[in-house]
Short mmCIF file of C-alpha atoms in Angstrom, two decimals:
data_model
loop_
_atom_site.label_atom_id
_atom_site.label_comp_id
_atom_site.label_asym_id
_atom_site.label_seq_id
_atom_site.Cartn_x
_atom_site.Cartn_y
_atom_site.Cartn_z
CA UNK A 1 -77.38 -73.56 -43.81
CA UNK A 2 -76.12 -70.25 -44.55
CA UNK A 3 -73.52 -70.28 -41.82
CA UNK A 4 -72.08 -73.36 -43.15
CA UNK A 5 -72.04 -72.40 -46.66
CA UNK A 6 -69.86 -68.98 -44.92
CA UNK A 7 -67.73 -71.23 -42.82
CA UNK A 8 -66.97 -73.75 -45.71
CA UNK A 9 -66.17 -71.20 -48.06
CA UNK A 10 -63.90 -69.16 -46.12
CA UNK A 11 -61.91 -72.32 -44.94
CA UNK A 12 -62.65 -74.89 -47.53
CA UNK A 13 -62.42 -78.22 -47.49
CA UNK A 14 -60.14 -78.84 -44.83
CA UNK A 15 -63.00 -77.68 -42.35
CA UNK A 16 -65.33 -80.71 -43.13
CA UNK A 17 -68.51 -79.06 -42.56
CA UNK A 18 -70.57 -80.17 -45.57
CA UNK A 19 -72.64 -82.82 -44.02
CA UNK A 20 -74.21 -79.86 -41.29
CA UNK A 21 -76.13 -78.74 -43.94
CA UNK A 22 -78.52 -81.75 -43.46
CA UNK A 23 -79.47 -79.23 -39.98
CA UNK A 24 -81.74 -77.18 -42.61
CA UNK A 25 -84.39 -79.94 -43.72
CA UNK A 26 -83.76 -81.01 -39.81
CA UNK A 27 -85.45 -78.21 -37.94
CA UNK A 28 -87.58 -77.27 -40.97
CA UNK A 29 -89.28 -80.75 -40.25
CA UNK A 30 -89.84 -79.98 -36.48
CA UNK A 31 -92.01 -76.89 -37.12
CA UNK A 32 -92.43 -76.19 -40.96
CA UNK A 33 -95.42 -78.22 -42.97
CA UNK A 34 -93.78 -81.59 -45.24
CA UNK A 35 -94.06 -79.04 -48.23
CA UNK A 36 -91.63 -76.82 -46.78
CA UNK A 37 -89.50 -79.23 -45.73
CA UNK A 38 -88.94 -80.72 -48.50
CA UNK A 39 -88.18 -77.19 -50.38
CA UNK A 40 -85.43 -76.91 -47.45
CA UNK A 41 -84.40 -79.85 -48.52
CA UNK A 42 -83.93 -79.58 -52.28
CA UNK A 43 -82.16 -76.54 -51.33
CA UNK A 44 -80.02 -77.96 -49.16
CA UNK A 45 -79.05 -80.78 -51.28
CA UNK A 46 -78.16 -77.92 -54.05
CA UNK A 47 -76.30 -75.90 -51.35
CA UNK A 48 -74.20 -79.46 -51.08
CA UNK A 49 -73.55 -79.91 -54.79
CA UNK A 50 -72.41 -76.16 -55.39
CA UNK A 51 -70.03 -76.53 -52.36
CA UNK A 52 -68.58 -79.67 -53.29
CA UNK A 53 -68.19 -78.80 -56.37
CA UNK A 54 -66.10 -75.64 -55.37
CA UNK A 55 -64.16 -77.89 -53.02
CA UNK A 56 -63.48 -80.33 -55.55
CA UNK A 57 -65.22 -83.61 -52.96
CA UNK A 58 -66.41 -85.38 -56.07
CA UNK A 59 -63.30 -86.60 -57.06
CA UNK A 60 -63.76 -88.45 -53.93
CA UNK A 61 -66.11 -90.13 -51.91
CA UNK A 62 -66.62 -87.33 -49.20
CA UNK A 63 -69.26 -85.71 -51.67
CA UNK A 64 -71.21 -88.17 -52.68
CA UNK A 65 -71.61 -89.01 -48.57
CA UNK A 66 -72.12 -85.50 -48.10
CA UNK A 67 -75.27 -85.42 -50.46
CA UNK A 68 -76.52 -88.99 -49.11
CA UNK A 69 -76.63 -87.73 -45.80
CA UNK A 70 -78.68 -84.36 -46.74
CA UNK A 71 -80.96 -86.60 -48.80
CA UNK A 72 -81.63 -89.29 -45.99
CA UNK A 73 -82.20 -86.36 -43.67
CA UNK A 74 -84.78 -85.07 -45.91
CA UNK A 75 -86.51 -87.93 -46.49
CA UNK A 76 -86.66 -88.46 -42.42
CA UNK A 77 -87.99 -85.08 -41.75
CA UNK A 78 -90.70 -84.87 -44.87
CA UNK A 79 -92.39 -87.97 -42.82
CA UNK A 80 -91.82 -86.61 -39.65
CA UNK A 81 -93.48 -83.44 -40.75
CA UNK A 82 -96.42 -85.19 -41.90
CA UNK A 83 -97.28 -87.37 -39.28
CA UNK A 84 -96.81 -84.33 -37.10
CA UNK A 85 -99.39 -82.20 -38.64
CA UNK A 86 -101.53 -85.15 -38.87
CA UNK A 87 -101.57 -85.71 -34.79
CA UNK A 88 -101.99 -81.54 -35.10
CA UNK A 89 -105.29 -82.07 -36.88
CA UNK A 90 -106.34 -84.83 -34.18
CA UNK A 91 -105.48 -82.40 -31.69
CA UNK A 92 -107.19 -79.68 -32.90
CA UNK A 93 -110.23 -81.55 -33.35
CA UNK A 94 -110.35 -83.52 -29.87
CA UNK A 95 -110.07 -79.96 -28.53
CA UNK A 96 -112.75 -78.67 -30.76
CA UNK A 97 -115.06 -81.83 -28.84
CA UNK A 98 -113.73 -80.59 -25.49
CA UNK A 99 -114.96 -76.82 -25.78
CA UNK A 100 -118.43 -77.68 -27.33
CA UNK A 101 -118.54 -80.29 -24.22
CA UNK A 102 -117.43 -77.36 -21.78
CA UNK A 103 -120.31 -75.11 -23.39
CA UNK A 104 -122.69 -78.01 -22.61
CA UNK A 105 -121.57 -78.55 -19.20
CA UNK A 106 -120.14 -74.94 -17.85
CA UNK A 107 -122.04 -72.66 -19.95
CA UNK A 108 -120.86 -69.10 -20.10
CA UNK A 109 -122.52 -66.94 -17.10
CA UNK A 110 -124.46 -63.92 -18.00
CA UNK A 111 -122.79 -60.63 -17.13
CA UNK A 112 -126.45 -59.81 -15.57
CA UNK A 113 -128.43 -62.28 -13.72
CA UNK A 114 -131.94 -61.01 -12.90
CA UNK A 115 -131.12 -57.86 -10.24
CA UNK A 116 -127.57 -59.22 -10.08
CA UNK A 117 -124.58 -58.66 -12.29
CA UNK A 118 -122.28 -61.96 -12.29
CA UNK A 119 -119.06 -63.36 -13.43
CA UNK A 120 -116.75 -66.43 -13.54
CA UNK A 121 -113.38 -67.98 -13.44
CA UNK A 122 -112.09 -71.32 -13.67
CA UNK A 123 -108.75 -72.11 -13.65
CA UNK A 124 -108.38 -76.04 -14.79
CA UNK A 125 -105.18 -77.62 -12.58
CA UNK A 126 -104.32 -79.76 -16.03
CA UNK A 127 -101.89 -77.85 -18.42
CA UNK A 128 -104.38 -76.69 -21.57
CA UNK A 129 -107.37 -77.96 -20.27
CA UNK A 130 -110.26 -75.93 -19.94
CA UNK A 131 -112.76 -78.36 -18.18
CA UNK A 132 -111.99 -79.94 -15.17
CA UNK A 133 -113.95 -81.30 -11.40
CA UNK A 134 -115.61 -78.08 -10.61
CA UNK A 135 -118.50 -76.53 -11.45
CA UNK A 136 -120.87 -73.78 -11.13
CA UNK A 137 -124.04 -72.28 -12.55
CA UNK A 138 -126.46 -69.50 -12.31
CA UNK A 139 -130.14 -69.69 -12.71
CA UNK A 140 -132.33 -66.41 -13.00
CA UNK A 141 -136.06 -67.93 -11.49
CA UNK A 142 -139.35 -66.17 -10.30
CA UNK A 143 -137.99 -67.05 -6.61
CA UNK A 144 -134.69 -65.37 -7.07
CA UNK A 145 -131.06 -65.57 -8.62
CA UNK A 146 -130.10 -69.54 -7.65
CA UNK A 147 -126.65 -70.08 -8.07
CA UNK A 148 -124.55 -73.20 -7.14
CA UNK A 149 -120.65 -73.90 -6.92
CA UNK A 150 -118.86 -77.15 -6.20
CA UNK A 151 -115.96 -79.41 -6.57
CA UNK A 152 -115.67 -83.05 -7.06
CA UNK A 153 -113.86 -85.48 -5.14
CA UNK A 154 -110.93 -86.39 -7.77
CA UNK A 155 -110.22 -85.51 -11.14
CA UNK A 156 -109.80 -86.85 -14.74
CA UNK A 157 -113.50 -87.53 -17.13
CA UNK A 158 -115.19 -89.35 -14.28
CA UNK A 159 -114.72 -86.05 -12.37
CA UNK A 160 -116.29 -84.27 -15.08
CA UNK A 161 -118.88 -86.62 -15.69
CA UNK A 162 -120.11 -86.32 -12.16
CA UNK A 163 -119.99 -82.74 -12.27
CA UNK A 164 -122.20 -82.73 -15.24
CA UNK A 165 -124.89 -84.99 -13.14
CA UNK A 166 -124.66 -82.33 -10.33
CA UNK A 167 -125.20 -79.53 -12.40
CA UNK A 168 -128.01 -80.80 -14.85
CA UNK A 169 -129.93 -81.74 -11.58
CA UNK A 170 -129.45 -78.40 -10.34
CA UNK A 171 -130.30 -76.71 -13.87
CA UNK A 172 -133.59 -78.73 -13.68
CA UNK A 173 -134.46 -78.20 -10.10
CA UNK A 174 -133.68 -74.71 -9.70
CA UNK A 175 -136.86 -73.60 -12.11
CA UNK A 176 -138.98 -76.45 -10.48
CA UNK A 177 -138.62 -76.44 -7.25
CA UNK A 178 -140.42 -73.39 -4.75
CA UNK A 179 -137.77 -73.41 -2.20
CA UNK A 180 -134.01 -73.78 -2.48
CA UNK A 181 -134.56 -76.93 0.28
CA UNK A 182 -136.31 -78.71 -2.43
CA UNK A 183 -133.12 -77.94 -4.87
CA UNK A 184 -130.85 -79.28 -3.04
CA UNK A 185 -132.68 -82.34 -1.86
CA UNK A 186 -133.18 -83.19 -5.67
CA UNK A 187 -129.51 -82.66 -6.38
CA UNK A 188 -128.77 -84.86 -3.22
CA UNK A 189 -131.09 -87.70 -4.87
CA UNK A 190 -128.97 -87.57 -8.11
CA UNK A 191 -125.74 -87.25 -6.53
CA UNK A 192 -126.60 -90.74 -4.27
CA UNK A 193 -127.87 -92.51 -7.91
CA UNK A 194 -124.77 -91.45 -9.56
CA UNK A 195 -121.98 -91.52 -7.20
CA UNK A 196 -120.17 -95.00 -5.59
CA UNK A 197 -117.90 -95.85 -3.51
CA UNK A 198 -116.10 -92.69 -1.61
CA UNK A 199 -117.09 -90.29 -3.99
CA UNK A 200 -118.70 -86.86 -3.66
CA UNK A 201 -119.02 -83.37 -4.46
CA UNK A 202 -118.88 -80.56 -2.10
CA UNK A 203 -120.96 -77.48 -3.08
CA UNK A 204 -122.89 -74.19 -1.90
CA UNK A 205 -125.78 -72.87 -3.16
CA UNK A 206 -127.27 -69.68 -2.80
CA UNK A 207 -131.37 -68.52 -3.65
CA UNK A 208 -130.75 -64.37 -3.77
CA UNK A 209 -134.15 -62.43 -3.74
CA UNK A 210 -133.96 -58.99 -3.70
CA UNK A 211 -137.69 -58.82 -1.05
CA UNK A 212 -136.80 -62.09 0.26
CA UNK A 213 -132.93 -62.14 1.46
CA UNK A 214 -130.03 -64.46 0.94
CA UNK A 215 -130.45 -68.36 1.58
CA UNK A 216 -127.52 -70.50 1.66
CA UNK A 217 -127.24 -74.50 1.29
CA UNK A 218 -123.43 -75.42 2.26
CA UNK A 219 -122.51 -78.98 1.47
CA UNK A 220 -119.56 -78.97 3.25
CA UNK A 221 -117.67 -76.47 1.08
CA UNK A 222 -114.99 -73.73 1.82
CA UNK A 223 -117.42 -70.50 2.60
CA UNK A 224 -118.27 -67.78 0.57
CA UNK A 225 -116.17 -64.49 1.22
CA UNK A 226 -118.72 -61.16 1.86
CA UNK A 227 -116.98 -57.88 1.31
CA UNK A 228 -118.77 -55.00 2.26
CA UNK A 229 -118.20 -51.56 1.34
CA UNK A 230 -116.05 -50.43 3.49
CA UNK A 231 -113.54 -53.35 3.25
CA UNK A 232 -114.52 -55.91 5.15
CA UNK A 233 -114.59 -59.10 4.87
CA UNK A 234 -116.78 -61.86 6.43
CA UNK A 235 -116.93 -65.75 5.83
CA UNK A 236 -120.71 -66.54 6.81
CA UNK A 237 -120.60 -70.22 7.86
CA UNK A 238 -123.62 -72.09 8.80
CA UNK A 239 -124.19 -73.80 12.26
CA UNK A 240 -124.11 -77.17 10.91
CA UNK A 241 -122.86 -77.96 7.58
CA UNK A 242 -124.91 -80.39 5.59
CA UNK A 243 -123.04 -83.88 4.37
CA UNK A 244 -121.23 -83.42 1.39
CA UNK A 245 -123.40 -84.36 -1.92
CA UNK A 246 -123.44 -88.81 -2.33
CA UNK A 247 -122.52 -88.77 1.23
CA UNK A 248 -125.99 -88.97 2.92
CA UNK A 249 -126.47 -91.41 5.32
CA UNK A 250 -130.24 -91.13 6.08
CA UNK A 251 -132.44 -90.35 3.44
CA UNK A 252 -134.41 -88.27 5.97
CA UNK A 253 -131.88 -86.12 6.63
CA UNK A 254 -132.55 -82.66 4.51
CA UNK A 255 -129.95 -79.95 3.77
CA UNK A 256 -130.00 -77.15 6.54
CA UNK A 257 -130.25 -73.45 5.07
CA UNK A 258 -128.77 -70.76 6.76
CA UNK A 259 -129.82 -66.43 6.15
CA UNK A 260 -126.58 -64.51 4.77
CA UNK A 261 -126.36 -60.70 4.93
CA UNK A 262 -126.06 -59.56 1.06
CA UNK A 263 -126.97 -56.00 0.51
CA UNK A 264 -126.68 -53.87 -2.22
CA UNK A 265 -122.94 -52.47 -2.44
CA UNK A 266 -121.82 -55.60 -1.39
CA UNK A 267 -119.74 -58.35 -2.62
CA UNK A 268 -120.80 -62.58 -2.74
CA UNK A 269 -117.56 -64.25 -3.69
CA UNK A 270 -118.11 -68.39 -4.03
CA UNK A 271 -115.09 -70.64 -4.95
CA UNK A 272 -113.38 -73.62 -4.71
CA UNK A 273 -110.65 -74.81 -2.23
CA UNK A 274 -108.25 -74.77 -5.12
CA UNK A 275 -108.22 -71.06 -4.67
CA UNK A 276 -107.74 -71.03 -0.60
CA UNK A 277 -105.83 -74.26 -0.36
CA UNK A 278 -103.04 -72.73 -3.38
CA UNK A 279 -99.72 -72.53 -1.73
CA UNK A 280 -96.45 -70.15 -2.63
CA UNK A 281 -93.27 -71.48 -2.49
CA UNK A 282 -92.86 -71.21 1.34
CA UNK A 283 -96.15 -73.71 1.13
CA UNK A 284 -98.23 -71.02 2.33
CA UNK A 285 -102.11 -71.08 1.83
CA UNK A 286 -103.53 -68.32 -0.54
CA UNK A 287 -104.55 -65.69 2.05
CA UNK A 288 -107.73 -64.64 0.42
CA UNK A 289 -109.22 -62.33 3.08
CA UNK A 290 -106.19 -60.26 2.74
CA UNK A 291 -106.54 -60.19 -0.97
CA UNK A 292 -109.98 -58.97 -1.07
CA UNK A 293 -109.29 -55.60 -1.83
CA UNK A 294 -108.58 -57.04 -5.78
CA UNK A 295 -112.01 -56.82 -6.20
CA UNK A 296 -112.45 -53.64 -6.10
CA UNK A 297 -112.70 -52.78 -10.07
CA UNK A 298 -116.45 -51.24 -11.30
CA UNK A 299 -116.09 -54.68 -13.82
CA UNK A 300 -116.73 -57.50 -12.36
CA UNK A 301 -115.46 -59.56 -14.92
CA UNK A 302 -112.48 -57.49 -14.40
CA UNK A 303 -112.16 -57.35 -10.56
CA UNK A 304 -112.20 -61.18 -10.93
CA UNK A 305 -109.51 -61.91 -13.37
CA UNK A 306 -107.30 -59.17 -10.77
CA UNK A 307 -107.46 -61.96 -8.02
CA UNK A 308 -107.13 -65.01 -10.60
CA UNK A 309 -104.15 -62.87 -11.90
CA UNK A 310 -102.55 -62.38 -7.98
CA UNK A 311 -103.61 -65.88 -7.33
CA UNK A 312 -101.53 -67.57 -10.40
CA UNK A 313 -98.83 -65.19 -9.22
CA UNK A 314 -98.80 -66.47 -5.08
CA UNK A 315 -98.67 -70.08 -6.56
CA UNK A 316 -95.66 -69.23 -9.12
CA UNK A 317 -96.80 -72.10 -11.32
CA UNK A 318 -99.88 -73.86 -12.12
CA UNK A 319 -102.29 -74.97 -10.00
CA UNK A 320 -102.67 -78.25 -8.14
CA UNK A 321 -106.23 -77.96 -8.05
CA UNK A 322 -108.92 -76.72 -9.89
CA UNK A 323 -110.01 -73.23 -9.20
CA UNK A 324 -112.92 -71.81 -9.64
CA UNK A 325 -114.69 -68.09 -8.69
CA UNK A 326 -117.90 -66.91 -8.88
CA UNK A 327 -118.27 -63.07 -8.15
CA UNK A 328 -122.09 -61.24 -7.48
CA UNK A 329 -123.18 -58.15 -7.28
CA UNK A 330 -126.06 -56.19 -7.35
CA UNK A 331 -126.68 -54.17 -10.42
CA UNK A 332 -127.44 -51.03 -8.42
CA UNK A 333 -125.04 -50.54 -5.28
CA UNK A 334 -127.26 -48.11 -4.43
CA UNK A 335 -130.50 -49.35 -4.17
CA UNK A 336 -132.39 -49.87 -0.94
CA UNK A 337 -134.23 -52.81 0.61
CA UNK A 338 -137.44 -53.42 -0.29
CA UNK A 339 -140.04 -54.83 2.10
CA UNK A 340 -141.40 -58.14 1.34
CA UNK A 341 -145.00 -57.86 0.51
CA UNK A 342 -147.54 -58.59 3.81
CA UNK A 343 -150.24 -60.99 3.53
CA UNK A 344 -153.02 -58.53 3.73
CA UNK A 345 -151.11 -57.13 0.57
CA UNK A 346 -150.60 -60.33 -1.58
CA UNK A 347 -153.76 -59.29 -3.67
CA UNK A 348 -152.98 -56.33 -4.59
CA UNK A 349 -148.68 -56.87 -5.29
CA UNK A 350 -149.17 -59.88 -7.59
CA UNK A 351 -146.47 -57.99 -9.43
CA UNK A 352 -143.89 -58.57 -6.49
CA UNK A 353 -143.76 -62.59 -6.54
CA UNK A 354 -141.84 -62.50 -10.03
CA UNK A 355 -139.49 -59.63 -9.10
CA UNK A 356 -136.58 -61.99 -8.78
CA UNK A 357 -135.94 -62.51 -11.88
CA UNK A 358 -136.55 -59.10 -13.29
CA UNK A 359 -133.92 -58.06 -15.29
CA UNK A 360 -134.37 -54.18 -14.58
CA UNK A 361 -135.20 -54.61 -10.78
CA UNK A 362 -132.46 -53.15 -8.62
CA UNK A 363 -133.77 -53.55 -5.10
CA UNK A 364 -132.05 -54.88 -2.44
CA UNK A 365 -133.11 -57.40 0.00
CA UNK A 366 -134.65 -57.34 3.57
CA UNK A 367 -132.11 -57.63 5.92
CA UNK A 368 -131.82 -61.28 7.58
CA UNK A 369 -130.21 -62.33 9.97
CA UNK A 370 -126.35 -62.57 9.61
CA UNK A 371 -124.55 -65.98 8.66
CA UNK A 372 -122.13 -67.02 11.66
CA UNK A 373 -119.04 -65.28 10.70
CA UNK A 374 -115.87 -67.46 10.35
CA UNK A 375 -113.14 -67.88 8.09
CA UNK A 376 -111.64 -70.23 5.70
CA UNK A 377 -109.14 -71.71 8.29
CA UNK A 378 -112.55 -71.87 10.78
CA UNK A 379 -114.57 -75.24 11.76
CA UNK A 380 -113.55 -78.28 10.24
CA UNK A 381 -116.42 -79.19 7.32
CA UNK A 382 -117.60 -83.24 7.25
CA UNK A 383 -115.67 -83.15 3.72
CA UNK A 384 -112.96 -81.72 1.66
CA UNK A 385 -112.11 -82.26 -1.92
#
């Protein structure tokens, strides 16, 4: 408005520029509140008056026009302000809903997870949303750390909705049941209840004891990246992947666990294929081995958000699949295996059956025997999501 009132007074009225000042309430009703607009607008209008008056319009029609034309603008932009901020308000609260939902579903993960310290990323494939088709939890119990990650077959609220089945079953389960077979047959049952048609869920879950080793149920999921301290890398993978979750044929077919070497001063990274199966421009897969090194930061929290950041940055865009990480550790890199307790000394270690979910225990597990190593590119699972 200002550089018309400049213009139209340094040329006058042979320019004709008068009726831009209607651009003022214009933009003021894209972004400003109806209020403001409308105090653009008065001001405008005055602008209008003072200019035609210098310019002598009045004695014809060209003034009066000019003045309609800021006044209808006005008008236009006060209601287009307020039914703006009223979809603004609906907005904000439908988004306020979807975050209390995500807290009920995908709770936040504690930094430290009985004698493990944990953290989390999920990067949703739809722009602003923070919920999406995979999930992940971690459940402290007197057996161990459980912890589960999956991904659901599809996407949109019947994605999520399945997702929340999975994980309340697993929530539920993981403090009832003694083994981590009898989790994930009861996740199984309420998978096959819920899902229809071609749906499922591929997941992984893991039962971490720091006397008893690591136990791993793969539903046919991408596997879980190892690092060790020295660098590398492994991709345990079991010798026969269990169907993915809704997909069992047989009811008498249980899940089939498989040992993992986790140590202390190691690294358990679980995720979703969204992170492996993210291509760069080239439509290259995200070479995660290679990019393993990221983790490498004391903070977990913060090695994490170092390979969300590189893996945002190989994709050069969003996402076209949910991704999701979960990163483990043990709280003390240092700490050394500690024997399960014998038989002829169950009496006397009562103490050592609860040790799983101690928060100040720091001892590392028995050494098992080491998952098949492999690689994400490795055996073909029975699904993919």
């Amino acid at each position: 408005m200002a550089l018309v009132a400049l213009v139209d007074g340094i040329g006058g009225q042979s320019v004709g520029l008068l009726p831009l000042v209607a651009l003022g309430p214009a933009f003021a009703g894209l972004v400003g509140s109806w209020v403001r607009t409308a105090v653009i607008g008065v001001l405008a209008v005055a602008v209008v008056c003072a200019l035609g008056a210098v310019d002598g319009l009045f004695a014809e029609r060209r003034g009066f026009a000019a003045i309609g034309a800021v006044v209808g603008v006005t008008v236009a932009a006060v209601i287009a302000a307020v039914t703006r901020q009223r979809r603004e308000a609906e907005l904000a609260n439908v988004r306020s809903i979807a975050e209390v939902a995500q807290r009920v579903l995908l709770r936040p993960v504690p930094r430290s997870a009985g004698h493990l310290r944990a953290a989390v990323s999920y990067t949703s494939a739809v722009t602003e949303a923070r919920i999406g088709g995979d999930l992940y939890e971690v459940v402290p119990t007197p057996a161990g750390v459980r912890v589960i990650i999956g991904d659901v077959q599809g996407k949109g609220l019947e994605a999520v909705e399945t997702a929340a089945v999975v994980v309340g079953a697993f929530r539920e389960a993981a403090h009832d049941e003694k083994t981590l077979e009898g989790v994930g047959e009861r996740v199984q049952r309420a998978a096959d209840r819920t899902l229809r048609g071609e749906k499922f869920v591929t997941a992984v879950m893991a039962e971490i004891d720091p006397r008893g080793g690591t136990t791993l149920l793969n539903f046919g999921h991408p596997p879980p990246m190892v690092v060790r301290p020295d660098g590398r890398v492994d991709f345990p993978e079991p010798s026969a992947y269990s169907l993915p979750l809704g997909l069992r044929m047989r009811q008498d077919e249980p899940p089939v666990p498989f040992e993992v070497d986790f140590r202390p001063g190691d690294q358990l990274l679980l995720y979703t294929d969204g992170v492996t199966e993210a291509r760069d421009a080239s439509g290259a897969f995200y070479p995660l081995g290679e990019r393993a090194h990221l983790l490498a930061d004391d903070d977990p929290q913060q090695a994490l958000e170092a390979l969300r950041a590189d893996l945002i940055a190989h994709a050069k865009g969003p996402l076209h699949d949910d991704a999701a990480m979960l990163l483990l550790r043990y709280r003390d890199p240092r700490a050394r295996p500690v024997p399960a307790a014998t038989p002829d000394a169950a009496s006397g270690s009562a103490a050592g059956s609860g040790s799983g979910s101690d928060p100040g225990s720091a001892a590392g597990p028995v050494s098992g025997p080491d998952g098949v190593s492999g690689s994400p590119g490795g055996p073909s699972r029975p699904g993919s999501s």
